[in-house]
Every structure is written in C-alpha cells, then in structure tokens.
Amino acid sequence: MGAADVHRLRKSSDFVGQNIFFYNNHPIQFVSLVGVIVARTDIPRRTILTLDDSSGATIDIAVLKKTSPKPTSTSQTTSSTSQEKPPWSSFSLTAPTATNLTQETHVTSKDHDEIDISDLQPGTVVRVKGTLSTFRSQMQLHLERFWLVRDTNAEMQFLDTRLRFLIEVLSVPWMLTDEEIETLRGDAERCDERALEDKRRAERIARKKIEREERHAKAIARRYEKEENERERELRKVREDGERVMRKFGFGST
C-alpha cells in the first residue's frame, strides 16, 4: 500500500493501545513504503522525515533519539559544533546546549536499536519499514529499518510488488472457513486451559512455599524454646552450685 492508503486505515475498539490498524478487515501493524524524502526536521527527542511516494499523499516518519554521554577523545582537535550544516538542515527546534558532554543517536521505536539515518536527506529515494501510530489524528510511521534505492528498476520492482499485494491480498476480504474457525477456537480453548493450569500450578507452588516457611518458623521456635529451657536449667544449676559453695564456707549461714 501507499501513503494515501495508510491514511485511510481505521482503528478497532478491540485493539485499543496496540497500534494495530485495519485495511478492510485485514490487520496491519507494519508498513513498507518507497518514496523520496522531501523534508527533514529535527525536534527534541526525534527527527521527522517527510516521505512522498507519489500516491497522492505524504507521510511523516518519526525517528526517535537517545541521549548518551559523549566519549572523550584527546585526539579530537575541532569541535563538532564548528562543522557547517547544509542549508536544508539549518532549521532545528533543538535548544542549543551549554556543553558538549552528551550526544544524540537515533534508535528504532520497537527494539531501541541504534540506527544511522545520516544518509536520509531530502532528495534521497529510500524504502522504509516501520510501525504505525497517530499524532494529532494523522497517521505516521515509526522507522524500524530502511534501504536506499539506488536505481529506478529497484523502485519499479517494489511498486509492482506493492500493487499486486494490494490487489491480490488486501482487496480480498479475509474470510475463514468453518474448519479454520473450529481449529482456532480449539487453539484458544487449549490456551485458556494452559493458562488456567499455569495459574493453578503457581498457586500450588505459592501455597507450598508458605507451608514450608511456616514449618521452618515452627521448627525455629521449638529449637529456640528448647535452647531457652537448656539455658534456664544451666542457670539454675550454676545458682545452686554457687549457693552450695557459699554455704560450705559459711557465707550463706544465718
């Protein structure tokens, strides 16, 4: 599908918060597009790329940023801030920092793996893949992977694949046979049974743990009581021996 098709995707109340959208009744979570980058804007915590795939609409691609301490280097003779930026990247909403102790790297939104988008400049033809979300009621793509499109043949091959997928798959209603529904229902019931059994097993383990701790506590209490009784007997014996010695030497007589 193209960017125009992405903007026509709809949500379902059964999948709230999962960023799953629907084309007819087909669930869509990942989208792959090919087009030319027409704008790049850096803002705090992300970079926004605007992609035009000639489908009649553009779409924004959000690339998250991660801030980390900048590694020190004694061999560095010039500051990175002294490097001149191309005219198209002079627009930035990022506030200037007082020090150069941190650096920003771009990461994917799903696994937070580092991704280098320095090649993604306006005028670059690129194939992107990512997850979907909405921002201010507009669809946008969160970048996960990208490939530079080096020639027109590769671009046309992707467009042909996209068109065939749209016609042969997405435009055909997704229907299940009675056998498939019964199989899926059985799988769901087995999953529920396994979940219930796992819950019961966890409860048994927790109950046995509590019982074991109670037995240990009782054993410790009995041992402590026994030791206290032993100490009491030893104390009485010492006291009696002391009184006997004192009487022997006449200290205890009246």
PDB file of C-alpha atoms in Angstrom:
ATOM      1  CA  MET A   1       0.000   0.000   0.000  1.00  0.00           C
ATOM      2  CA  GLY A   2       0.988   3.621  -0.439  1.00  0.00           C
ATOM      3  CA  ALA A   3       0.947   6.617   1.872  1.00  0.00           C
ATOM      4  CA  ALA A   4      -2.573   7.514   0.709  1.00  0.00           C
ATOM      5  CA  ASP A   5      -3.754   4.010   1.673  1.00  0.00           C
ATOM      6  CA  VAL A   6      -2.074   4.317   5.079  1.00  0.00           C
ATOM      7  CA  HIS A   7      -4.074   7.465   5.830  1.00  0.00           C
ATOM      8  CA  ARG A   8      -7.278   5.518   5.098  1.00  0.00           C
ATOM      9  CA  LEU A   9      -6.562   2.796   7.654  1.00  0.00           C
ATOM     10  CA  ARG A  10      -9.023   2.571  10.526  1.00  0.00           C
ATOM     11  CA  LYS A  11      -8.823   1.548  14.163  1.00  0.00           C
ATOM     12  CA  SER A  12     -10.836  -1.086  16.016  1.00  0.00           C
ATOM     13  CA  SER A  13     -12.116  -0.816  19.570  1.00  0.00           C
ATOM     14  CA  ASP A  14     -11.000  -4.428  20.121  1.00  0.00           C
ATOM     15  CA  PHE A  15      -7.319  -3.479  19.724  1.00  0.00           C
ATOM     16  CA  VAL A  16      -7.016  -0.299  21.775  1.00  0.00           C
ATOM     17  CA  GLY A  17      -3.437   0.675  22.601  1.00  0.00           C
ATOM     18  CA  GLN A  18      -1.850  -1.971  20.344  1.00  0.00           C
ATOM     19  CA  ASN A  19      -1.247   0.283  17.303  1.00  0.00           C
ATOM     20  CA  ILE A  20      -2.985  -2.227  15.043  1.00  0.00           C
ATOM     21  CA  PHE A  21      -4.976  -0.755  12.168  1.00  0.00           C
ATOM     22  CA  PHE A  22      -7.218  -2.321   9.541  1.00  0.00           C
ATOM     23  CA  TYR A  23      -7.485  -2.205   5.767  1.00  0.00           C
ATOM     24  CA  ASN A  24     -10.950  -3.647   5.129  1.00  0.00           C
ATOM     25  CA  ASN A  25     -10.753  -6.480   7.669  1.00  0.00           C
ATOM     26  CA  HIS A  26      -7.001  -7.134   7.309  1.00  0.00           C
ATOM     27  CA  PRO A  27      -4.953  -6.242  10.428  1.00  0.00           C
ATOM     28  CA  ILE A  28      -1.975  -4.003   9.636  1.00  0.00           C
ATOM     29  CA  GLN A  29       0.883  -3.430  12.078  1.00  0.00           C
ATOM     30  CA  PHE A  30       3.935  -2.947   9.833  1.00  0.00           C
ATOM     31  CA  VAL A  31       4.083  -0.928   6.612  1.00  0.00           C
ATOM     32  CA  SER A  32       6.782  -0.716   3.942  1.00  0.00           C
ATOM     33  CA  LEU A  33       6.931   2.307   1.619  1.00  0.00           C
ATOM     34  CA  VAL A  34       9.203   3.593  -1.137  1.00  0.00           C
ATOM     35  CA  GLY A  35       9.496   7.260  -1.946  1.00  0.00           C
ATOM     36  CA  VAL A  36      11.634  10.359  -1.917  1.00  0.00           C
ATOM     37  CA  ILE A  37      12.378  12.296   1.255  1.00  0.00           C
ATOM     38  CA  VAL A  38      11.126  15.846   0.740  1.00  0.00           C
ATOM     39  CA  ALA A  39      11.802  17.292   4.201  1.00  0.00           C
ATOM     40  CA  ARG A  40      13.789  16.583   7.338  1.00  0.00           C
ATOM     41  CA  THR A  41      13.151  18.375  10.636  1.00  0.00           C
ATOM     42  CA  ASP A  42      14.984  17.868  13.925  1.00  0.00           C
ATOM     43  CA  ILE A  43      12.973  18.454  17.088  1.00  0.00           C
ATOM     44  CA  PRO A  44      13.635  17.445  20.696  1.00  0.00           C
ATOM     45  CA  ARG A  45      13.693  13.656  21.150  1.00  0.00           C
ATOM     46  CA  ARG A  46      13.054  12.805  17.480  1.00  0.00           C
ATOM     47  CA  THR A  47      13.705  13.545  13.821  1.00  0.00           C
ATOM     48  CA  ILE A  48      10.775  13.858  11.425  1.00  0.00           C
ATOM     49  CA  LEU A  49      11.238  12.754   7.810  1.00  0.00           C
ATOM     50  CA  THR A  50       8.521  13.541   5.267  1.00  0.00           C
ATOM     51  CA  LEU A  51       8.178  10.905   2.532  1.00  0.00           C
ATOM     52  CA  ASP A  52       6.432  11.387  -0.815  1.00  0.00           C
ATOM     53  CA  ASP A  53       5.689   8.111  -2.617  1.00  0.00           C
ATOM     54  CA  SER A  54       3.627   9.651  -5.466  1.00  0.00           C
ATOM     55  CA  SER A  55       0.421   8.049  -4.165  1.00  0.00           C
ATOM     56  CA  GLY A  56      -1.287  11.408  -3.712  1.00  0.00           C
ATOM     57  CA  ALA A  57      -0.285  11.939  -0.080  1.00  0.00           C
ATOM     58  CA  THR A  58       2.840  12.305   2.010  1.00  0.00           C
ATOM     59  CA  ILE A  59       3.528  10.698   5.373  1.00  0.00           C
ATOM     60  CA  ASP A  60       5.739  11.681   8.288  1.00  0.00           C
ATOM     61  CA  ILE A  61       8.335   9.210   9.531  1.00  0.00           C
ATOM     62  CA  ALA A  62       9.349   9.630  13.166  1.00  0.00           C
ATOM     63  CA  VAL A  63      12.828   8.510  14.242  1.00  0.00           C
ATOM     64  CA  LEU A  64      13.409   8.513  17.995  1.00  0.00           C
ATOM     65  CA  LYS A  65      16.531   9.988  19.581  1.00  0.00           C
ATOM     66  CA  LYS A  66      18.540   8.708  22.531  1.00  0.00           C
ATOM     67  CA  THR A  67      20.830  10.932  24.586  1.00  0.00           C
ATOM     68  CA  SER A  68      24.008   9.390  25.980  1.00  0.00           C
ATOM     69  CA  PRO A  69      27.321  10.690  27.396  1.00  0.00           C
ATOM     70  CA  LYS A  70      29.784  11.649  24.704  1.00  0.00           C
ATOM     71  CA  PRO A  71      33.030   9.627  24.803  1.00  0.00           C
ATOM     72  CA  THR A  72      36.081  11.781  25.485  1.00  0.00           C
ATOM     73  CA  SER A  73      38.866  11.855  22.915  1.00  0.00           C
ATOM     74  CA  THR A  74      42.207  13.640  23.346  1.00  0.00           C
ATOM     75  CA  SER A  75      42.927  13.433  19.632  1.00  0.00           C
ATOM     76  CA  GLN A  76      39.891  15.480  18.714  1.00  0.00           C
ATOM     77  CA  THR A  77      41.121  18.911  17.679  1.00  0.00           C
ATOM     78  CA  THR A  78      37.937  20.506  16.415  1.00  0.00           C
ATOM     79  CA  SER A  79      34.508  20.673  17.982  1.00  0.00           C
ATOM     80  CA  SER A  80      31.614  19.009  16.230  1.00  0.00           C
ATOM     81  CA  THR A  81      29.622  22.196  16.639  1.00  0.00           C
ATOM     82  CA  SER A  82      32.039  24.007  14.356  1.00  0.00           C
ATOM     83  CA  GLN A  83      31.054  21.842  11.391  1.00  0.00           C
ATOM     84  CA  GLU A  84      28.817  23.657   8.982  1.00  0.00           C
ATOM     85  CA  LYS A  85      25.403  22.193   8.263  1.00  0.00           C
ATOM     86  CA  PRO A  86      23.915  22.067   4.761  1.00  0.00           C
ATOM     87  CA  PRO A  87      21.301  24.756   4.102  1.00  0.00           C
ATOM     88  CA  TRP A  88      18.403  22.266   4.224  1.00  0.00           C
ATOM     89  CA  SER A  89      19.297  21.196   7.794  1.00  0.00           C
ATOM     90  CA  SER A  90      19.718  24.677   9.236  1.00  0.00           C
ATOM     91  CA  PHE A  91      16.179  24.608  10.617  1.00  0.00           C
ATOM     92  CA  SER A  92      16.118  22.988  14.053  1.00  0.00           C
ATOM     93  CA  LEU A  93      13.898  23.321  17.089  1.00  0.00           C
ATOM     94  CA  THR A  94      16.508  21.767  19.359  1.00  0.00           C
ATOM     95  CA  ALA A  95      17.694  24.194  22.017  1.00  0.00           C
ATOM     96  CA  PRO A  96      21.475  24.792  21.993  1.00  0.00           C
ATOM     97  CA  THR A  97      23.365  23.164  24.838  1.00  0.00           C
ATOM     98  CA  ALA A  98      25.915  24.877  27.015  1.00  0.00           C
ATOM     99  CA  THR A  99      28.295  21.928  26.937  1.00  0.00           C
ATOM    100  CA  ASN A 100      29.203  19.105  24.594  1.00  0.00           C
ATOM    101  CA  LEU A 101      29.090  16.381  27.238  1.00  0.00           C
ATOM    102  CA  THR A 102      26.246  14.437  25.618  1.00  0.00           C
ATOM    103  CA  GLN A 103      25.487  13.128  22.162  1.00  0.00           C
ATOM    104  CA  GLU A 104      22.283  12.097  20.422  1.00  0.00           C
ATOM    105  CA  THR A 105      21.831   8.903  18.437  1.00  0.00           C
ATOM    106  CA  HIS A 106      18.753   7.650  16.621  1.00  0.00           C
ATOM    107  CA  VAL A 107      17.073   4.416  17.694  1.00  0.00           C
ATOM    108  CA  THR A 108      14.248   2.234  16.421  1.00  0.00           C
ATOM    109  CA  SER A 109      10.939   2.542  18.227  1.00  0.00           C
ATOM    110  CA  LYS A 110      10.315  -1.172  18.827  1.00  0.00           C
ATOM    111  CA  ASP A 111      13.650  -2.618  19.982  1.00  0.00           C
ATOM    112  CA  HIS A 112      15.508   0.691  20.574  1.00  0.00           C
ATOM    113  CA  ASP A 113      18.428  -0.454  18.438  1.00  0.00           C
ATOM    114  CA  GLU A 114      20.713   2.289  17.173  1.00  0.00           C
ATOM    115  CA  ILE A 115      20.108   3.300  13.562  1.00  0.00           C
ATOM    116  CA  ASP A 116      22.182   5.680  11.451  1.00  0.00           C
ATOM    117  CA  ILE A 117      19.963   7.935   9.328  1.00  0.00           C
ATOM    118  CA  SER A 118      22.687  10.302   8.163  1.00  0.00           C
ATOM    119  CA  ASP A 119      22.021   9.158   4.569  1.00  0.00           C
ATOM    120  CA  LEU A 120      18.331  10.023   4.802  1.00  0.00           C
ATOM    121  CA  GLN A 121      18.476  13.549   3.427  1.00  0.00           C
ATOM    122  CA  PRO A 122      15.964  15.437   1.266  1.00  0.00           C
ATOM    123  CA  GLY A 123      16.088  14.156  -2.294  1.00  0.00           C
ATOM    124  CA  THR A 124      17.051  10.600  -1.276  1.00  0.00           C
ATOM    125  CA  VAL A 125      14.928   7.745  -2.619  1.00  0.00           C
ATOM    126  CA  VAL A 126      14.507   5.187   0.129  1.00  0.00           C
ATOM    127  CA  ARG A 127      12.483   2.166   1.141  1.00  0.00           C
ATOM    128  CA  VAL A 128      11.332   2.317   4.762  1.00  0.00           C
ATOM    129  CA  LYS A 129       9.641  -0.142   7.085  1.00  0.00           C
ATOM    130  CA  GLY A 130       8.069   0.653  10.421  1.00  0.00           C
ATOM    131  CA  THR A 131       5.128   0.547  12.779  1.00  0.00           C
ATOM    132  CA  LEU A 132       2.121   2.841  12.682  1.00  0.00           C
ATOM    133  CA  SER A 133       0.643   5.337  15.110  1.00  0.00           C
ATOM    134  CA  THR A 134      -1.401   8.510  15.049  1.00  0.00           C
ATOM    135  CA  PHE A 135      -0.318  12.005  16.035  1.00  0.00           C
ATOM    136  CA  ARG A 136      -2.926  14.749  16.111  1.00  0.00           C
ATOM    137  CA  SER A 137      -5.310  12.493  14.162  1.00  0.00           C
ATOM    138  CA  GLN A 138      -2.716  11.983  11.400  1.00  0.00           C
ATOM    139  CA  MET A 139      -1.063   8.675  10.572  1.00  0.00           C
ATOM    140  CA  GLN A 140       2.691   8.494  10.969  1.00  0.00           C
ATOM    141  CA  LEU A 141       5.346   5.826  10.627  1.00  0.00           C
ATOM    142  CA  HIS A 142       7.921   4.914  13.289  1.00  0.00           C
ATOM    143  CA  LEU A 143      11.098   3.891  11.497  1.00  0.00           C
ATOM    144  CA  GLU A 144      12.431   0.385  12.131  1.00  0.00           C
ATOM    145  CA  ARG A 145      14.558  -0.287   9.017  1.00  0.00           C
ATOM    146  CA  PHE A 146      15.420   1.384   5.734  1.00  0.00           C
ATOM    147  CA  TRP A 147      17.181   0.624   2.450  1.00  0.00           C
ATOM    148  CA  LEU A 148      18.492   3.160  -0.034  1.00  0.00           C
ATOM    149  CA  VAL A 149      17.025   2.693  -3.521  1.00  0.00           C
ATOM    150  CA  ARG A 150      19.940   3.039  -5.919  1.00  0.00           C
ATOM    151  CA  ASP A 151      18.146   2.818  -9.278  1.00  0.00           C
ATOM    152  CA  THR A 152      14.747   3.130 -10.903  1.00  0.00           C
ATOM    153  CA  ASN A 153      14.479  -0.609 -11.611  1.00  0.00           C
ATOM    154  CA  ALA A 154      14.507  -1.442  -7.891  1.00  0.00           C
ATOM    155  CA  GLU A 155      11.885   1.228  -7.240  1.00  0.00           C
ATOM    156  CA  MET A 156       9.588  -0.043 -10.008  1.00  0.00           C
ATOM    157  CA  GLN A 157      10.006  -3.635  -8.814  1.00  0.00           C
ATOM    158  CA  PHE A 158       8.845  -2.640  -5.343  1.00  0.00           C
ATOM    159  CA  LEU A 159       5.895  -0.685  -6.760  1.00  0.00           C
ATOM    160  CA  ASP A 160       4.859  -3.723  -8.816  1.00  0.00           C
ATOM    161  CA  THR A 161       5.042  -5.958  -5.716  1.00  0.00           C
ATOM    162  CA  ARG A 162       3.068  -3.400  -3.709  1.00  0.00           C
ATOM    163  CA  LEU A 163       0.340  -3.188  -6.347  1.00  0.00           C
ATOM    164  CA  ARG A 164      -0.022  -6.968  -6.638  1.00  0.00           C
ATOM    165  CA  PHE A 165      -0.196  -7.325  -2.835  1.00  0.00           C
ATOM    166  CA  LEU A 166      -2.868  -4.623  -2.683  1.00  0.00           C
ATOM    167  CA  ILE A 167      -4.982  -6.298  -5.371  1.00  0.00           C
ATOM    168  CA  GLU A 168      -4.456  -9.969  -4.524  1.00  0.00           C
ATOM    169  CA  VAL A 169      -4.408  -9.787  -0.718  1.00  0.00           C
ATOM    170  CA  LEU A 170      -5.664  -6.581   0.860  1.00  0.00           C
ATOM    171  CA  SER A 171      -8.540  -6.034  -1.561  1.00  0.00           C
ATOM    172  CA  VAL A 172      -9.850  -9.572  -0.979  1.00  0.00           C
ATOM    173  CA  PRO A 173     -11.954  -9.896   2.204  1.00  0.00           C
ATOM    174  CA  TRP A 174     -10.251 -12.012   4.818  1.00  0.00           C
ATOM    175  CA  MET A 175     -12.609 -14.926   5.402  1.00  0.00           C
ATOM    176  CA  LEU A 176     -12.178 -18.108   7.416  1.00  0.00           C
ATOM    177  CA  THR A 177     -13.782 -21.452   6.690  1.00  0.00           C
ATOM    178  CA  ASP A 178     -15.781 -23.319   9.328  1.00  0.00           C
ATOM    179  CA  GLU A 179     -12.887 -25.752   9.765  1.00  0.00           C
ATOM    180  CA  GLU A 180     -10.408 -22.900  10.332  1.00  0.00           C
ATOM    181  CA  ILE A 181     -12.750 -21.240  12.829  1.00  0.00           C
ATOM    182  CA  GLU A 182     -13.157 -24.524  14.710  1.00  0.00           C
ATOM    183  CA  THR A 183      -9.392 -25.059  14.733  1.00  0.00           C
ATOM    184  CA  LEU A 184      -8.750 -21.545  16.030  1.00  0.00           C
ATOM    185  CA  ARG A 185     -11.462 -21.938  18.664  1.00  0.00           C
ATOM    186  CA  GLY A 186      -9.855 -25.176  19.828  1.00  0.00           C
ATOM    187  CA  ASP A 187      -6.451 -23.488  19.972  1.00  0.00           C
ATOM    188  CA  ALA A 188      -7.929 -20.645  22.025  1.00  0.00           C
ATOM    189  CA  GLU A 189      -9.590 -23.080  24.430  1.00  0.00           C
ATOM    190  CA  ARG A 190      -6.354 -25.012  24.847  1.00  0.00           C
ATOM    191  CA  CYS A 191      -4.527 -21.757  25.510  1.00  0.00           C
ATOM    192  CA  ASP A 192      -7.132 -20.888  28.152  1.00  0.00           C
ATOM    193  CA  GLU A 193      -6.744 -24.319  29.732  1.00  0.00           C
ATOM    194  CA  ARG A 194      -2.962 -23.970  29.782  1.00  0.00           C
ATOM    195  CA  ALA A 195      -3.254 -20.506  31.303  1.00  0.00           C
ATOM    196  CA  LEU A 196      -5.638 -21.842  33.969  1.00  0.00           C
ATOM    197  CA  GLU A 197      -3.334 -24.777  34.705  1.00  0.00           C
ATOM    198  CA  ASP A 198      -0.345 -22.424  34.924  1.00  0.00           C
ATOM    199  CA  LYS A 199      -2.293 -20.266  37.366  1.00  0.00           C
ATOM    200  CA  ARG A 200      -3.219 -23.276  39.492  1.00  0.00           C
ATOM    201  CA  ARG A 201       0.374 -24.516  39.422  1.00  0.00           C
ATOM    202  CA  ALA A 202       1.609 -21.097  40.540  1.00  0.00           C
ATOM    203  CA  GLU A 203      -0.948 -21.086  43.357  1.00  0.00           C
ATOM    204  CA  ARG A 204       0.164 -24.574  44.465  1.00  0.00           C
ATOM    205  CA  ILE A 205       3.803 -23.508  44.442  1.00  0.00           C
ATOM    206  CA  ALA A 206       2.986 -20.374  46.441  1.00  0.00           C
ATOM    207  CA  ARG A 207       0.906 -22.391  48.919  1.00  0.00           C
ATOM    208  CA  LYS A 208       3.674 -24.974  49.377  1.00  0.00           C
ATOM    209  CA  LYS A 209       6.170 -22.178  49.881  1.00  0.00           C
ATOM    210  CA  ILE A 210       4.006 -20.633  52.605  1.00  0.00           C
ATOM    211  CA  GLU A 211       3.539 -24.019  54.287  1.00  0.00           C
ATOM    212  CA  ARG A 212       7.289 -24.684  54.126  1.00  0.00           C
ATOM    213  CA  GLU A 213       8.052 -21.289  55.636  1.00  0.00           C
ATOM    214  CA  GLU A 214       5.501 -21.932  58.400  1.00  0.00           C
ATOM    215  CA  ARG A 215       7.113 -25.312  59.167  1.00  0.00           C
ATOM    216  CA  HIS A 216      10.531 -23.701  59.274  1.00  0.00           C
ATOM    217  CA  ALA A 217       9.229 -20.953  61.559  1.00  0.00           C
ATOM    218  CA  LYS A 218       7.692 -23.536  63.922  1.00  0.00           C
ATOM    219  CA  ALA A 219      10.897 -25.589  63.928  1.00  0.00           C
ATOM    220  CA  ILE A 220      12.939 -22.477  64.719  1.00  0.00           C
ATOM    221  CA  ALA A 221      10.503 -21.556  67.511  1.00  0.00           C
ATOM    222  CA  ARG A 222      10.725 -25.065  69.011  1.00  0.00           C
ATOM    223  CA  ARG A 223      14.516 -25.031  68.810  1.00  0.00           C
ATOM    224  CA  TYR A 224      14.623 -21.586  70.405  1.00  0.00           C
ATOM    225  CA  GLU A 225      12.285 -22.744  73.194  1.00  0.00           C
ATOM    226  CA  LYS A 226      14.435 -25.828  73.782  1.00  0.00           C
ATOM    227  CA  GLU A 227      17.589 -23.718  73.931  1.00  0.00           C
ATOM    228  CA  GLU A 228      15.903 -21.319  76.363  1.00  0.00           C
ATOM    229  CA  ASN A 229      14.940 -24.234  78.614  1.00  0.00           C
ATOM    230  CA  GLU A 230      18.516 -25.524  78.473  1.00  0.00           C
ATOM    231  CA  ARG A 231      19.822 -22.084  79.422  1.00  0.00           C
ATOM    232  CA  GLU A 232      17.322 -21.905  82.310  1.00  0.00           C
ATOM    233  CA  ARG A 233      18.468 -25.298  83.616  1.00  0.00           C
ATOM    234  CA  GLU A 234      22.113 -24.306  83.303  1.00  0.00           C
ATOM    235  CA  LEU A 235      21.389 -21.050  85.124  1.00  0.00           C
ATOM    236  CA  ARG A 236      19.585 -22.851  87.974  1.00  0.00           C
ATOM    237  CA  LYS A 237      22.431 -25.343  88.267  1.00  0.00           C
ATOM    238  CA  VAL A 238      25.024 -22.568  88.405  1.00  0.00           C
ATOM    239  CA  ARG A 239      22.954 -20.729  91.018  1.00  0.00           C
ATOM    240  CA  GLU A 240      22.549 -23.874  93.137  1.00  0.00           C
ATOM    241  CA  ASP A 241      26.273 -24.657  92.880  1.00  0.00           C
ATOM    242  CA  GLY A 242      27.086 -21.107  93.932  1.00  0.00           C
ATOM    243  CA  GLU A 243      24.772 -21.283  96.935  1.00  0.00           C
ATOM    244  CA  ARG A 244      26.267 -24.646  97.920  1.00  0.00           C
ATOM    245  CA  VAL A 245      29.804 -23.230  97.795  1.00  0.00           C
ATOM    246  CA  MET A 246      28.790 -20.192  99.841  1.00  0.00           C
ATOM    247  CA  ARG A 247      27.153 -22.389 102.491  1.00  0.00           C
ATOM    248  CA  LYS A 248      30.244 -24.563 102.596  1.00  0.00           C
ATOM    249  CA  PHE A 249      32.406 -21.587 103.500  1.00  0.00           C
ATOM    250  CA  GLY A 250      29.822 -20.195 105.875  1.00  0.00           C
ATOM    251  CA  PHE A 251      28.697 -17.236 103.816  1.00  0.00           C
ATOM    252  CA  GLY A 252      25.165 -18.418 103.456  1.00  0.00           C
ATOM    253  CA  SER A 253      24.518 -19.473 107.131  1.00  0.00           C
ATOM    254  CA  THR A 254      22.335 -17.377 109.404  1.00  0.00           C
TER     255      THR A 254
END
